[in-house]
JSON list of C-alpha atoms in Angstrom, two decimals:
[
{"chain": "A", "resi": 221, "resn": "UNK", "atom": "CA", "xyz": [-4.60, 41.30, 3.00]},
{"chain": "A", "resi": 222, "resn": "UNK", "atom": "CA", "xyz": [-4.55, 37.86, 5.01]},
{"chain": "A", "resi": 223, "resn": "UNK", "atom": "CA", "xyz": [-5.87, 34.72, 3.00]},
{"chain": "A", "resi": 224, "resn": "UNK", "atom": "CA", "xyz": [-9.66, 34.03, 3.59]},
{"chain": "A", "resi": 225, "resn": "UNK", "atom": "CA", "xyz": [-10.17, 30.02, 5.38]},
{"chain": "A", "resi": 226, "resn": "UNK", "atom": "CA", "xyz": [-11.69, 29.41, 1.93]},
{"chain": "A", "resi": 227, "resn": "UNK", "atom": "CA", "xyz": [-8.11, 30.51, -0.18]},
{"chain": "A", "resi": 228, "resn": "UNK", "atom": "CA", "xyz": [-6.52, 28.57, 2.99]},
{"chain": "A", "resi": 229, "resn": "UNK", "atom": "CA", "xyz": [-8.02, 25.09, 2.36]},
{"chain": "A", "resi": 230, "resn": "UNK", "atom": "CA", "xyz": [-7.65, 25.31, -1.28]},
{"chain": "A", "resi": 231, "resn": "UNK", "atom": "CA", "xyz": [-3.71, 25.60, -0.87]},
{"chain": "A", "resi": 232, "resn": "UNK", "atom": "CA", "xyz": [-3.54, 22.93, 1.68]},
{"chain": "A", "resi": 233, "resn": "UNK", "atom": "CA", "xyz": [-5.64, 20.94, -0.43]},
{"chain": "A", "resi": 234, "resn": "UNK", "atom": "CA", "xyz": [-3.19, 21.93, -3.67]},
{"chain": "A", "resi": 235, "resn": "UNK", "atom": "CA", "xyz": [-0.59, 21.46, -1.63]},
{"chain": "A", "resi": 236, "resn": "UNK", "atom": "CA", "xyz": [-1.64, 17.84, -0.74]},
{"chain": "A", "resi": 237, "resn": "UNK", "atom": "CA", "xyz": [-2.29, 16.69, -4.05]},
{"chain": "A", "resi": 238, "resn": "UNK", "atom": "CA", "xyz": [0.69, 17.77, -4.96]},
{"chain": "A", "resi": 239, "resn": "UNK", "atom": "CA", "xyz": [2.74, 15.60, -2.11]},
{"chain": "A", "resi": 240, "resn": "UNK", "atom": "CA", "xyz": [0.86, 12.70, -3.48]},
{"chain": "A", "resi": 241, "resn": "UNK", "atom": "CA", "xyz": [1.73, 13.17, -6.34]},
{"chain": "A", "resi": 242, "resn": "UNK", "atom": "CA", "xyz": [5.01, 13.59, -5.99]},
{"chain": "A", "resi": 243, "resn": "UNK", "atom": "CA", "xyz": [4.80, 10.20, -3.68]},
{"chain": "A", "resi": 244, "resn": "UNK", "atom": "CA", "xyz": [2.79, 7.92, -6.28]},
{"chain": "A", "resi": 245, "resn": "UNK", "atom": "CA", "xyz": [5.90, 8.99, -8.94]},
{"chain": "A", "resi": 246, "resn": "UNK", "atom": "CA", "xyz": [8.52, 8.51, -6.13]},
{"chain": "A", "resi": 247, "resn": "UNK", "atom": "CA", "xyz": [7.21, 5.10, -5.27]},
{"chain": "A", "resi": 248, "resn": "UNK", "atom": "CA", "xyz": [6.72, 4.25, -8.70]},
{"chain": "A", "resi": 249, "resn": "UNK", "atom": "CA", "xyz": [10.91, 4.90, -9.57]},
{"chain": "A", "resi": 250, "resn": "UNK", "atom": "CA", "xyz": [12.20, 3.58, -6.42]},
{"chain": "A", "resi": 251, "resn": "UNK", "atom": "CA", "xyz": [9.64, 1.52, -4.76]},
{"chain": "A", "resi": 252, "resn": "UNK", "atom": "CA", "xyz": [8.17, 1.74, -1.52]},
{"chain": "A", "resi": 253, "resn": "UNK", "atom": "CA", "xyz": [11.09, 0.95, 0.99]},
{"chain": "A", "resi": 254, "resn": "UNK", "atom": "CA", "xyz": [13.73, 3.24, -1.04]},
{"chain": "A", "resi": 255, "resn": "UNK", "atom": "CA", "xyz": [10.71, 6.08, -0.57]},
{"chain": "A", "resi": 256, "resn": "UNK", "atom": "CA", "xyz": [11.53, 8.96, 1.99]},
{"chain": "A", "resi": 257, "resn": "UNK", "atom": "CA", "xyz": [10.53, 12.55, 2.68]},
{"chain": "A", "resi": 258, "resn": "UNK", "atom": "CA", "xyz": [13.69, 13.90, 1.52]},
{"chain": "A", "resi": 259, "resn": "UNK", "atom": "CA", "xyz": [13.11, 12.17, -1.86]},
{"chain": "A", "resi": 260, "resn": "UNK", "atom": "CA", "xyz": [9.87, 13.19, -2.03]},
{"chain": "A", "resi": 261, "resn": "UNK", "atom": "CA", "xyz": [10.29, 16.77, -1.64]},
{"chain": "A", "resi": 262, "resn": "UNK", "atom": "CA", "xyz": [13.22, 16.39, -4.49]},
{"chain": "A", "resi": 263, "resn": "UNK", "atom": "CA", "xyz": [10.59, 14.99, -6.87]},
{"chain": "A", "resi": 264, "resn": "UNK", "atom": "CA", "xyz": [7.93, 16.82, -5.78]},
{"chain": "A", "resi": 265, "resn": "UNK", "atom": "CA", "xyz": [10.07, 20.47, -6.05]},
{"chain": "A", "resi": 266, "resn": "UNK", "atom": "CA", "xyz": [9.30, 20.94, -2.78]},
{"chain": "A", "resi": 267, "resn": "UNK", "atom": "CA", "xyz": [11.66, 23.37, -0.09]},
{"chain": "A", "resi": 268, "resn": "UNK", "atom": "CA", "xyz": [11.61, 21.38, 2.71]},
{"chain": "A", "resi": 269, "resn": "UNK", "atom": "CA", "xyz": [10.28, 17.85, 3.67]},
{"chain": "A", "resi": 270, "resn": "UNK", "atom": "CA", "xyz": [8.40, 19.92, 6.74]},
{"chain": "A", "resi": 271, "resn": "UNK", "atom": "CA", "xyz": [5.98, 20.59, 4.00]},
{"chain": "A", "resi": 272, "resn": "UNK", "atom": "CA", "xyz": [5.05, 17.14, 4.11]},
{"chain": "A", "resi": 273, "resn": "UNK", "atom": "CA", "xyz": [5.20, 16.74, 7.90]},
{"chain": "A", "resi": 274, "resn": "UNK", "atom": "CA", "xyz": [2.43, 19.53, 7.84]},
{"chain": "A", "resi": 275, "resn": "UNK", "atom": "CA", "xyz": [0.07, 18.07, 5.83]},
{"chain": "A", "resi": 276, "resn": "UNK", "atom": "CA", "xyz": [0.89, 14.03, 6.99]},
{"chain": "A", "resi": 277, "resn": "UNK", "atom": "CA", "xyz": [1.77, 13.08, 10.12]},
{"chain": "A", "resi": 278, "resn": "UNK", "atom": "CA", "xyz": [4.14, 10.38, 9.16]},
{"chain": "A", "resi": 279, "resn": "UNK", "atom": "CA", "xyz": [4.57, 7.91, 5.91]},
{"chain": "A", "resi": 280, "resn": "UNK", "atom": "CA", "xyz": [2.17, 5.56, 6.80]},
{"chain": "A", "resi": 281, "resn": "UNK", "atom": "CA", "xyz": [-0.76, 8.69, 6.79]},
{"chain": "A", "resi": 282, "resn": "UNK", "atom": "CA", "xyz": [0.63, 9.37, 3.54]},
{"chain": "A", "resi": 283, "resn": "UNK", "atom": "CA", "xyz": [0.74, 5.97, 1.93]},
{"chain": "A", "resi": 284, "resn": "UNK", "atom": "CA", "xyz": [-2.55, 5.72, 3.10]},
{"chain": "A", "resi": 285, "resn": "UNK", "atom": "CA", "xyz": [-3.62, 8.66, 0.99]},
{"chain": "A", "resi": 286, "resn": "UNK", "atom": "CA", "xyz": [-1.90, 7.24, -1.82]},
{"chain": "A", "resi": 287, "resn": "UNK", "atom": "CA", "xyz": [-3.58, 4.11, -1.84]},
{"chain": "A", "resi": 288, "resn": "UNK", "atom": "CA", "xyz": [-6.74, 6.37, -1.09]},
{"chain": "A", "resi": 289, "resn": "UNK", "atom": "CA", "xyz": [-6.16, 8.40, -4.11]},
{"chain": "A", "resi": 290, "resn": "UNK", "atom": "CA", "xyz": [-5.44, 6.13, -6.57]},
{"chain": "A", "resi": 291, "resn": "UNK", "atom": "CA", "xyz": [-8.66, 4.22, -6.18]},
{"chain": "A", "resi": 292, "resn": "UNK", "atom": "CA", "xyz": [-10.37, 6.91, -6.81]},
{"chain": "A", "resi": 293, "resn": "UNK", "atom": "CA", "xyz": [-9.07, 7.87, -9.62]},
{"chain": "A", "resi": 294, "resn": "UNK", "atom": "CA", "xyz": [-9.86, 4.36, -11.06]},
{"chain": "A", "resi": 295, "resn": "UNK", "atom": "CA", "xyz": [-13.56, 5.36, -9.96]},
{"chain": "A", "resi": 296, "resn": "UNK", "atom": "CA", "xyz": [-13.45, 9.26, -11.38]},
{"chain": "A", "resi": 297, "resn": "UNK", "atom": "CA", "xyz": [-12.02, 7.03, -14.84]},
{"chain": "A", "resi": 298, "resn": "UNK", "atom": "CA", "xyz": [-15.42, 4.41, -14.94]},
{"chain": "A", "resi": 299, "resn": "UNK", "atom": "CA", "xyz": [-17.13, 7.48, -14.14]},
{"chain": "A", "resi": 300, "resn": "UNK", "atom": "CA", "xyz": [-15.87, 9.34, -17.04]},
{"chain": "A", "resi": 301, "resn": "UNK", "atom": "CA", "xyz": [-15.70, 6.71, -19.43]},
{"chain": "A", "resi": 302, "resn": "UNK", "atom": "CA", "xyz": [-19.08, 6.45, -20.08]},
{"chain": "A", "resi": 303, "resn": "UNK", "atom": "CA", "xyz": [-18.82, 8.86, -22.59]},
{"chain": "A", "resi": 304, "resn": "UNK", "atom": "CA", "xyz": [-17.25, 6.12, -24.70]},
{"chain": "A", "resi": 305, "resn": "UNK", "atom": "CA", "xyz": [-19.04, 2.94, -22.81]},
{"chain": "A", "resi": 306, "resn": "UNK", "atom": "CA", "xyz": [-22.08, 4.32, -21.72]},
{"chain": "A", "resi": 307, "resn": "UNK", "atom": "CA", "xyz": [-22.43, 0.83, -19.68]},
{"chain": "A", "resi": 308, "resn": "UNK", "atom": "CA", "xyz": [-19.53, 2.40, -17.47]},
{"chain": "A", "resi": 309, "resn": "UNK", "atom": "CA", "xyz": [-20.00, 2.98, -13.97]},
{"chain": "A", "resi": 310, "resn": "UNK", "atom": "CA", "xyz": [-18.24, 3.90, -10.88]},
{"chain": "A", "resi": 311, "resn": "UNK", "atom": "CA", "xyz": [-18.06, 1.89, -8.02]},
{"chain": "A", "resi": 312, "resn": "UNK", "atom": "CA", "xyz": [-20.24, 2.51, -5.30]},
{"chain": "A", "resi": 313, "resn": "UNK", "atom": "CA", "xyz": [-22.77, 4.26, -8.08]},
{"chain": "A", "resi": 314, "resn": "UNK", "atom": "CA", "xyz": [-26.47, 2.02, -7.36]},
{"chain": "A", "resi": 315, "resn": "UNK", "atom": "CA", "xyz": [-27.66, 0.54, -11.06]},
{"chain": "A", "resi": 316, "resn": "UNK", "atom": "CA", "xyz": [-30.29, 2.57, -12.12]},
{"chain": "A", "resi": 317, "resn": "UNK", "atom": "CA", "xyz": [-28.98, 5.42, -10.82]},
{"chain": "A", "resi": 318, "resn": "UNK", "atom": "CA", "xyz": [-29.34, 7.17, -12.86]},
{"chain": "A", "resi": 319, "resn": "UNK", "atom": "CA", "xyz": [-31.76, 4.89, -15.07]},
{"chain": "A", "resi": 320, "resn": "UNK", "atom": "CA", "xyz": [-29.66, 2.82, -17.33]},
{"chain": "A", "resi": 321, "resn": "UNK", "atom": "CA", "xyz": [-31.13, 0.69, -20.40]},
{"chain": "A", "resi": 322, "resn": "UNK", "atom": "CA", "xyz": [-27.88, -1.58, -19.98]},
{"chain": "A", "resi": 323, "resn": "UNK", "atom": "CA", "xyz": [-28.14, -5.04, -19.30]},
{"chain": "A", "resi": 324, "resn": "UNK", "atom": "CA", "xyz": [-26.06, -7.15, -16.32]},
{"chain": "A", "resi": 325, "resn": "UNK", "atom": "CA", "xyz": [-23.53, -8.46, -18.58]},
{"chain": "A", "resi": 326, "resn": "UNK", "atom": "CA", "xyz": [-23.17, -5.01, -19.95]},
{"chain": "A", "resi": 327, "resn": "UNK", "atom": "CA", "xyz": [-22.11, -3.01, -17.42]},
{"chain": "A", "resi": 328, "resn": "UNK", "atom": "CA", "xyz": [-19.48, -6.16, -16.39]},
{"chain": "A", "resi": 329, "resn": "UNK", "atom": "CA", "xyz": [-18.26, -5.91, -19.33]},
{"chain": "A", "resi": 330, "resn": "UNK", "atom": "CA", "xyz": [-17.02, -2.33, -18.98]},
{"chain": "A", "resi": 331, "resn": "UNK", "atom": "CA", "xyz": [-16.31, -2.63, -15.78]},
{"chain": "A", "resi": 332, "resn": "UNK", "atom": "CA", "xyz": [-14.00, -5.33, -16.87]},
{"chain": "A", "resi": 333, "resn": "UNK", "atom": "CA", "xyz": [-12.60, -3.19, -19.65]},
{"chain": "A", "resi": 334, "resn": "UNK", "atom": "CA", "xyz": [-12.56, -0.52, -17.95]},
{"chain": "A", "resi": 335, "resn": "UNK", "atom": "CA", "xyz": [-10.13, -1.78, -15.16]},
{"chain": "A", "resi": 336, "resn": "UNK", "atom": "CA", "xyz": [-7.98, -2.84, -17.80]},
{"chain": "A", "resi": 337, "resn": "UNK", "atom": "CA", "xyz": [-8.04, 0.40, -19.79]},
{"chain": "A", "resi": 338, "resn": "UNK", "atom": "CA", "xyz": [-6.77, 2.07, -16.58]},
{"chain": "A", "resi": 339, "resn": "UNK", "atom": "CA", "xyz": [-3.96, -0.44, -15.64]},
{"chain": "A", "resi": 340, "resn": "UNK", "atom": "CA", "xyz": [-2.75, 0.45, -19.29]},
{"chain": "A", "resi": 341, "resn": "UNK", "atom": "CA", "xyz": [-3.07, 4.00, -19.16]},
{"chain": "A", "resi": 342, "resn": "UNK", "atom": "CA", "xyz": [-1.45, 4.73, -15.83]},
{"chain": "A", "resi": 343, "resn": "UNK", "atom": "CA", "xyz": [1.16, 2.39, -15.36]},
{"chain": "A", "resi": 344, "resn": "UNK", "atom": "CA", "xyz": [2.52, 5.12, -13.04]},
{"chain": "A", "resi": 345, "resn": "UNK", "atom": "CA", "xyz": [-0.03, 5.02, -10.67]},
{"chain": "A", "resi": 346, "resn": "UNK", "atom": "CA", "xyz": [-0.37, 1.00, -10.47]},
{"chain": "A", "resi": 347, "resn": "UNK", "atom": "CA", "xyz": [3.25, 0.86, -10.28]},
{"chain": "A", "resi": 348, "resn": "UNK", "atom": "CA", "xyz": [3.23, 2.80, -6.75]},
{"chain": "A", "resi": 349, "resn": "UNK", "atom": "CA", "xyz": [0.14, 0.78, -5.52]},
{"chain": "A", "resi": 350, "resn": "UNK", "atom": "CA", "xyz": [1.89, -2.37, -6.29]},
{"chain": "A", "resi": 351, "resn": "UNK", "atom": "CA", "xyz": [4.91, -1.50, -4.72]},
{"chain": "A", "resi": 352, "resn": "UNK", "atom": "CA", "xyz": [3.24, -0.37, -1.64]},
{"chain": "A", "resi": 353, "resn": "UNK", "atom": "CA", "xyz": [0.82, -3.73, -1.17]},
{"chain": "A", "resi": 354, "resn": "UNK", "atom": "CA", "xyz": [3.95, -5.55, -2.25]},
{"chain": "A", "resi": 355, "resn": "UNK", "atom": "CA", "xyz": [6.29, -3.77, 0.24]},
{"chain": "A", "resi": 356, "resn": "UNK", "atom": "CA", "xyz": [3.29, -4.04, 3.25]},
{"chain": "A", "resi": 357, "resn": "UNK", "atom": "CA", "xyz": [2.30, -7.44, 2.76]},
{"chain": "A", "resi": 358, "resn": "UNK", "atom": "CA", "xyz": [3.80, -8.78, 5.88]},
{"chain": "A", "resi": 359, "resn": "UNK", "atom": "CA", "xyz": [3.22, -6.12, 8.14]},
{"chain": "A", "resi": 360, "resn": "UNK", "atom": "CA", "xyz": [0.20, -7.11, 9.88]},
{"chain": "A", "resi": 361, "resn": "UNK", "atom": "CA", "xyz": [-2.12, -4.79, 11.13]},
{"chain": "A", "resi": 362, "resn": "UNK", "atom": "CA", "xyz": [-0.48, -2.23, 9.16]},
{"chain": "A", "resi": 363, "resn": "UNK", "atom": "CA", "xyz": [-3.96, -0.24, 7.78]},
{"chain": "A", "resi": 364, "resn": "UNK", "atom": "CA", "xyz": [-2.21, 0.69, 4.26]},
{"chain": "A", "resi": 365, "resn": "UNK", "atom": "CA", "xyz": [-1.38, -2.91, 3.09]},
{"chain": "A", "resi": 366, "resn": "UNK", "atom": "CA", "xyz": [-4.83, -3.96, 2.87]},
{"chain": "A", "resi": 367, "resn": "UNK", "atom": "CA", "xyz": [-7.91, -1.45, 2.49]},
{"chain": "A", "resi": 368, "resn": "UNK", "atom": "CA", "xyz": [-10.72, -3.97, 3.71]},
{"chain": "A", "resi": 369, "resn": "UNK", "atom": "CA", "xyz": [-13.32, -1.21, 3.21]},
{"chain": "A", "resi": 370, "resn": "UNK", "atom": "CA", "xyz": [-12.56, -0.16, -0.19]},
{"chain": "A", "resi": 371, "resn": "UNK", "atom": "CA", "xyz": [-12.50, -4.20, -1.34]},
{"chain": "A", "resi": 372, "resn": "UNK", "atom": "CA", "xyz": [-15.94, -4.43, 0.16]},
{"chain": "A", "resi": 373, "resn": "UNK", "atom": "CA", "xyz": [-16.66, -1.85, -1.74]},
{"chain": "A", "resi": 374, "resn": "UNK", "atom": "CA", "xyz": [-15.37, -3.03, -4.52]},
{"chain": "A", "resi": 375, "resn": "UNK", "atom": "CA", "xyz": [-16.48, -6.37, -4.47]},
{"chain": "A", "resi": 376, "resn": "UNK", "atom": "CA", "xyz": [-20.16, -5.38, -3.57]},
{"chain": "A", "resi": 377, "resn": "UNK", "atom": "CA", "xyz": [-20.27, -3.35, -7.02]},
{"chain": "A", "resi": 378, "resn": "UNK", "atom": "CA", "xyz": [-19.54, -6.82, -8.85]},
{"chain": "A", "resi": 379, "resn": "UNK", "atom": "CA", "xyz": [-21.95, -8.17, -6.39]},
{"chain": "A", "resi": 380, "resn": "UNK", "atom": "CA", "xyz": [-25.00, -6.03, -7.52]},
{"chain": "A", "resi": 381, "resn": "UNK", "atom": "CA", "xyz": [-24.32, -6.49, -11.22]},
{"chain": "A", "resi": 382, "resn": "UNK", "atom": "CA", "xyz": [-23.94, -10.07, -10.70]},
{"chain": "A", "resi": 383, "resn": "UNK", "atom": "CA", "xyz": [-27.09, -10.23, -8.69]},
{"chain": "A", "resi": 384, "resn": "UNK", "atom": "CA", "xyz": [-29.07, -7.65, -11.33]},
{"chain": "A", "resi": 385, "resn": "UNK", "atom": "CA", "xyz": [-28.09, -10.82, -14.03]},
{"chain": "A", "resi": 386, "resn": "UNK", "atom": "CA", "xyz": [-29.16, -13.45, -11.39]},
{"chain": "A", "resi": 387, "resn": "UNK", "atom": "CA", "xyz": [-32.83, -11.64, -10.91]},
{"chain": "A", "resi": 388, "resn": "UNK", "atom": "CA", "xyz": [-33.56, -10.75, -14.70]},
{"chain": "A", "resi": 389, "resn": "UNK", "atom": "CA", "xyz": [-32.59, -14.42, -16.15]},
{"chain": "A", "resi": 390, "resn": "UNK", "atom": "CA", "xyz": [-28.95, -13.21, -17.73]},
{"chain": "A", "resi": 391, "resn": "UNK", "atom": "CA", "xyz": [-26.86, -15.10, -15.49]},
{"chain": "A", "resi": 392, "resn": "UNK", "atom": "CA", "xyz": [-26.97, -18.89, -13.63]},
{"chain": "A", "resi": 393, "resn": "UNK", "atom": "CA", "xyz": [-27.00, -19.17, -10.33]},
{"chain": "A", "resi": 394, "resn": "UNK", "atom": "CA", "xyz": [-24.03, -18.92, -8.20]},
{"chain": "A", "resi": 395, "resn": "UNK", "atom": "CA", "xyz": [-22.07, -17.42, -5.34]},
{"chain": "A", "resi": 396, "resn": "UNK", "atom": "CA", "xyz": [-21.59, -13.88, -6.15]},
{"chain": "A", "resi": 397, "resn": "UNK", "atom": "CA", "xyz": [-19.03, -13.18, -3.68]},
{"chain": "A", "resi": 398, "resn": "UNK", "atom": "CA", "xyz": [-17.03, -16.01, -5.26]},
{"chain": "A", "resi": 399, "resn": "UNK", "atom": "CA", "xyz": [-17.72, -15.03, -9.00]},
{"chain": "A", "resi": 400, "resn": "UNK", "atom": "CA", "xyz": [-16.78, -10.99, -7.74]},
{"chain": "A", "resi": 401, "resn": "UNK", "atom": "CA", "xyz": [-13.91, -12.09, -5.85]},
{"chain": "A", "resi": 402, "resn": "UNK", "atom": "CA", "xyz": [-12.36, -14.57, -8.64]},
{"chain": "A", "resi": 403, "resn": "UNK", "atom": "CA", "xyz": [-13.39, -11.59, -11.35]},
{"chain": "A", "resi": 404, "resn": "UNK", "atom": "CA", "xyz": [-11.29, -8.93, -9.20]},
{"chain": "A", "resi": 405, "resn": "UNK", "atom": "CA", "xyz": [-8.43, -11.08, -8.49]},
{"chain": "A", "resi": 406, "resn": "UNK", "atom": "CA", "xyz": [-7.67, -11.16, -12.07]},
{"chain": "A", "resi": 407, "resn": "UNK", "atom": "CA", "xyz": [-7.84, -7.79, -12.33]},
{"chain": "A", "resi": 408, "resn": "UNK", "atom": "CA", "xyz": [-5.89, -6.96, -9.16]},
{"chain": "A", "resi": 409, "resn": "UNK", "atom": "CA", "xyz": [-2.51, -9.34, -10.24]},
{"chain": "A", "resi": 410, "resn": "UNK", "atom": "CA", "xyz": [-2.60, -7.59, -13.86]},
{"chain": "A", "resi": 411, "resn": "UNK", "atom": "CA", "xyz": [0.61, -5.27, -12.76]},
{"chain": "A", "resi": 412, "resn": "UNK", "atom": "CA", "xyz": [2.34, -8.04, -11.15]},
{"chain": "A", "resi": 413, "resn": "UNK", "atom": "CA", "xyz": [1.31, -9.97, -14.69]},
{"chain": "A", "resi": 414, "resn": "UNK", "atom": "CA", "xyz": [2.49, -7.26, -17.04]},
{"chain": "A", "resi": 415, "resn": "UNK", "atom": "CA", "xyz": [5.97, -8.14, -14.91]},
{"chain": "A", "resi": 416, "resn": "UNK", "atom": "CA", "xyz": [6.27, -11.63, -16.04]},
{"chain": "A", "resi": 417, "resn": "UNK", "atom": "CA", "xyz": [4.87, -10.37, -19.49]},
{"chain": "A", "resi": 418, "resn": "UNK", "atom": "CA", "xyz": [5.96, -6.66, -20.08]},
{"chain": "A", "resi": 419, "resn": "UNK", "atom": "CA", "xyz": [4.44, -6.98, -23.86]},
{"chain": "A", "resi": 420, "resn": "UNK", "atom": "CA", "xyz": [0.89, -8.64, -22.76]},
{"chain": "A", "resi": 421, "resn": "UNK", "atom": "CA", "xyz": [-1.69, -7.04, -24.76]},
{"chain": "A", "resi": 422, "resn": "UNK", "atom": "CA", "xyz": [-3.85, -5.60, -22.34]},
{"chain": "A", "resi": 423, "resn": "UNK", "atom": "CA", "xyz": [-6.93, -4.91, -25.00]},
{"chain": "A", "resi": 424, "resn": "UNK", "atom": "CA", "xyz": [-6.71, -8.44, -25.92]},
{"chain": "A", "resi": 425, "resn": "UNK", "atom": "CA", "xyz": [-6.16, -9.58, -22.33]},
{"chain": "A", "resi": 426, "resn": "UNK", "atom": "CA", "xyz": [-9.56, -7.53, -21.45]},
{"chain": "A", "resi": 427, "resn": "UNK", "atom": "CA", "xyz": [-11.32, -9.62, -24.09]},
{"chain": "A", "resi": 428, "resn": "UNK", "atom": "CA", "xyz": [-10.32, -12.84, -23.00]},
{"chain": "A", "resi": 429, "resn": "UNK", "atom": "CA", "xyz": [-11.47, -11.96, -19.19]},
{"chain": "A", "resi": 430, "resn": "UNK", "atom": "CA", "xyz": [-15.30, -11.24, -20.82]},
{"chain": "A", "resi": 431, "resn": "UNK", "atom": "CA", "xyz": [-15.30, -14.22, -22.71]},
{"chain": "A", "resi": 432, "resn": "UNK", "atom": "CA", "xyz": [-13.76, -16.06, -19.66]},
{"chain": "A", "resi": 433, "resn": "UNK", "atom": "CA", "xyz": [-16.53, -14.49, -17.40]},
{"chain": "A", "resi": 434, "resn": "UNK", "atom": "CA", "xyz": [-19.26, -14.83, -19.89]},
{"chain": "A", "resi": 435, "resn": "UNK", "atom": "CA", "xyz": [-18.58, -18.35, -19.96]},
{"chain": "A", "resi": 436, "resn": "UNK", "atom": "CA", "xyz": [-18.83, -18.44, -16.15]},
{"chain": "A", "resi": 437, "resn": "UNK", "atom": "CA", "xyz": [-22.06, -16.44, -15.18]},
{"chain": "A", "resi": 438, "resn": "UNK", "atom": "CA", "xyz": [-24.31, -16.92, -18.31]},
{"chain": "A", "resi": 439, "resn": "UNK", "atom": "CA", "xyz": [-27.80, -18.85, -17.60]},
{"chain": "A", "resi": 440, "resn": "UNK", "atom": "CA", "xyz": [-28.32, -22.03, -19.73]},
{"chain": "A", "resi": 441, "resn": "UNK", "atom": "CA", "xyz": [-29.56, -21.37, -22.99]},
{"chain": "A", "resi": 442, "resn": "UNK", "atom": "CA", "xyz": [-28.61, -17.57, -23.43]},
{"chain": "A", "resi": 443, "resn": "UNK", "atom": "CA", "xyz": [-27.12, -16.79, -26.46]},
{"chain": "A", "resi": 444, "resn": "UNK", "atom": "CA", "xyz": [-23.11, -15.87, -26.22]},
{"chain": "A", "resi": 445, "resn": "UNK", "atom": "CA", "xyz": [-22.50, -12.39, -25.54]}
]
């Protein structure tokens, strides 16, 4: 009995998870130059590297998804750790939506947590995106060295919290786009940190940042936070 288009798209989409996969773990051993098909189907227990010609048309489409993937699962992990930081949300997620009794300085505190929590529990996965933005640097115009979209993105969710603070009297006033973009730096260079310091206590390192930020954004006259 032939497959229905339903079983279909389920396999391809197994299938490509599991050529990402394979190609985040790849990346992550050999880094991003040393990275081929061949190596990927070895890795990935895959027959034949025209496996992964079927699904991507070349390594750039697949970096691509790799870089695509792993962002999201830093979202899917805000999302789901509001079971233990009910502050937590993920990116792209409006405040109040659904209605949330947590302060500005609240929810940037778990964001800012929360980033670090997943740099520390999937060292894997921001090995591989290092490597790649590392590797692709240099190569201008090349769409998987630098995801303008998804830093937007990314930025404008600091953006509203800072903004949320700004309106209801919990933070100063400044340039949020400044205060975002200084806030995500420090989170972006924490895998090229953990480098230079391969013993950094990230929990401690995640406390510092609040205090750092609280410091930064709160109004005059608001209690420490």
């Amino acid at each position: 009995m032939p497959a229905t288009p339903e079983a279909r798209t389920a396999a391809a989409t197994t299938r490509r998870a599991q050529i990402i996969e394979a190609t985040i773990a790849t990346i992550a051993e050999l880094g991003y130059r040393r990275t081929t098909f061949a190596r990927i189907a070895e890795r990935g227990g895959l027959s034949s590297t025209r496996l992964i010609s079927y699904h991507f048309a070349g390594k750039d489409e697949l970096v691509r998804a790799v870089v695509a993937d792993v962002y999201a699962s830093i979202n899917r992990f805000l999302a789901e750790r509001a079971v233990e930081e009910p502050a937590s949300r993920p990116i792209g997620q409006p405040p109040g939506e659904p209605e949330q009794p947590y302060t500005a300085s609240d929810e940037l505190r778990a964001y800012i947590t929360g980033v670090v929590a997943f740099v520390d529990g999937h060292r894997t996965r921001m090995s591989a995106l290092q490597s790649v933005f590392a590797a692709l640097h240099d190569e201008e115009g090349n769409p998987a060295a630098y995801d303008a979209a998804t830093d937007r993105g990314v930025l404008g969710h600091i953006q509203d919290i800072l903004r949320r603070g700004q309106e209801d009297g919990e933070f100063r006033a400044f340039d949020t786009l400044v205060m975002a973009a200084t806030l995500q730096r420090s989170l972006n260079g924490l895998p090229f940190l953990r480098r230079t310091e391969p013993d950094l206590d990230l929990p401690s390192y995640a406390e510092e940042l609040v205090t750092l930020f609280d410091l930064a954004t709160r109004a005059p006259g608001e209690r420490p936070r």
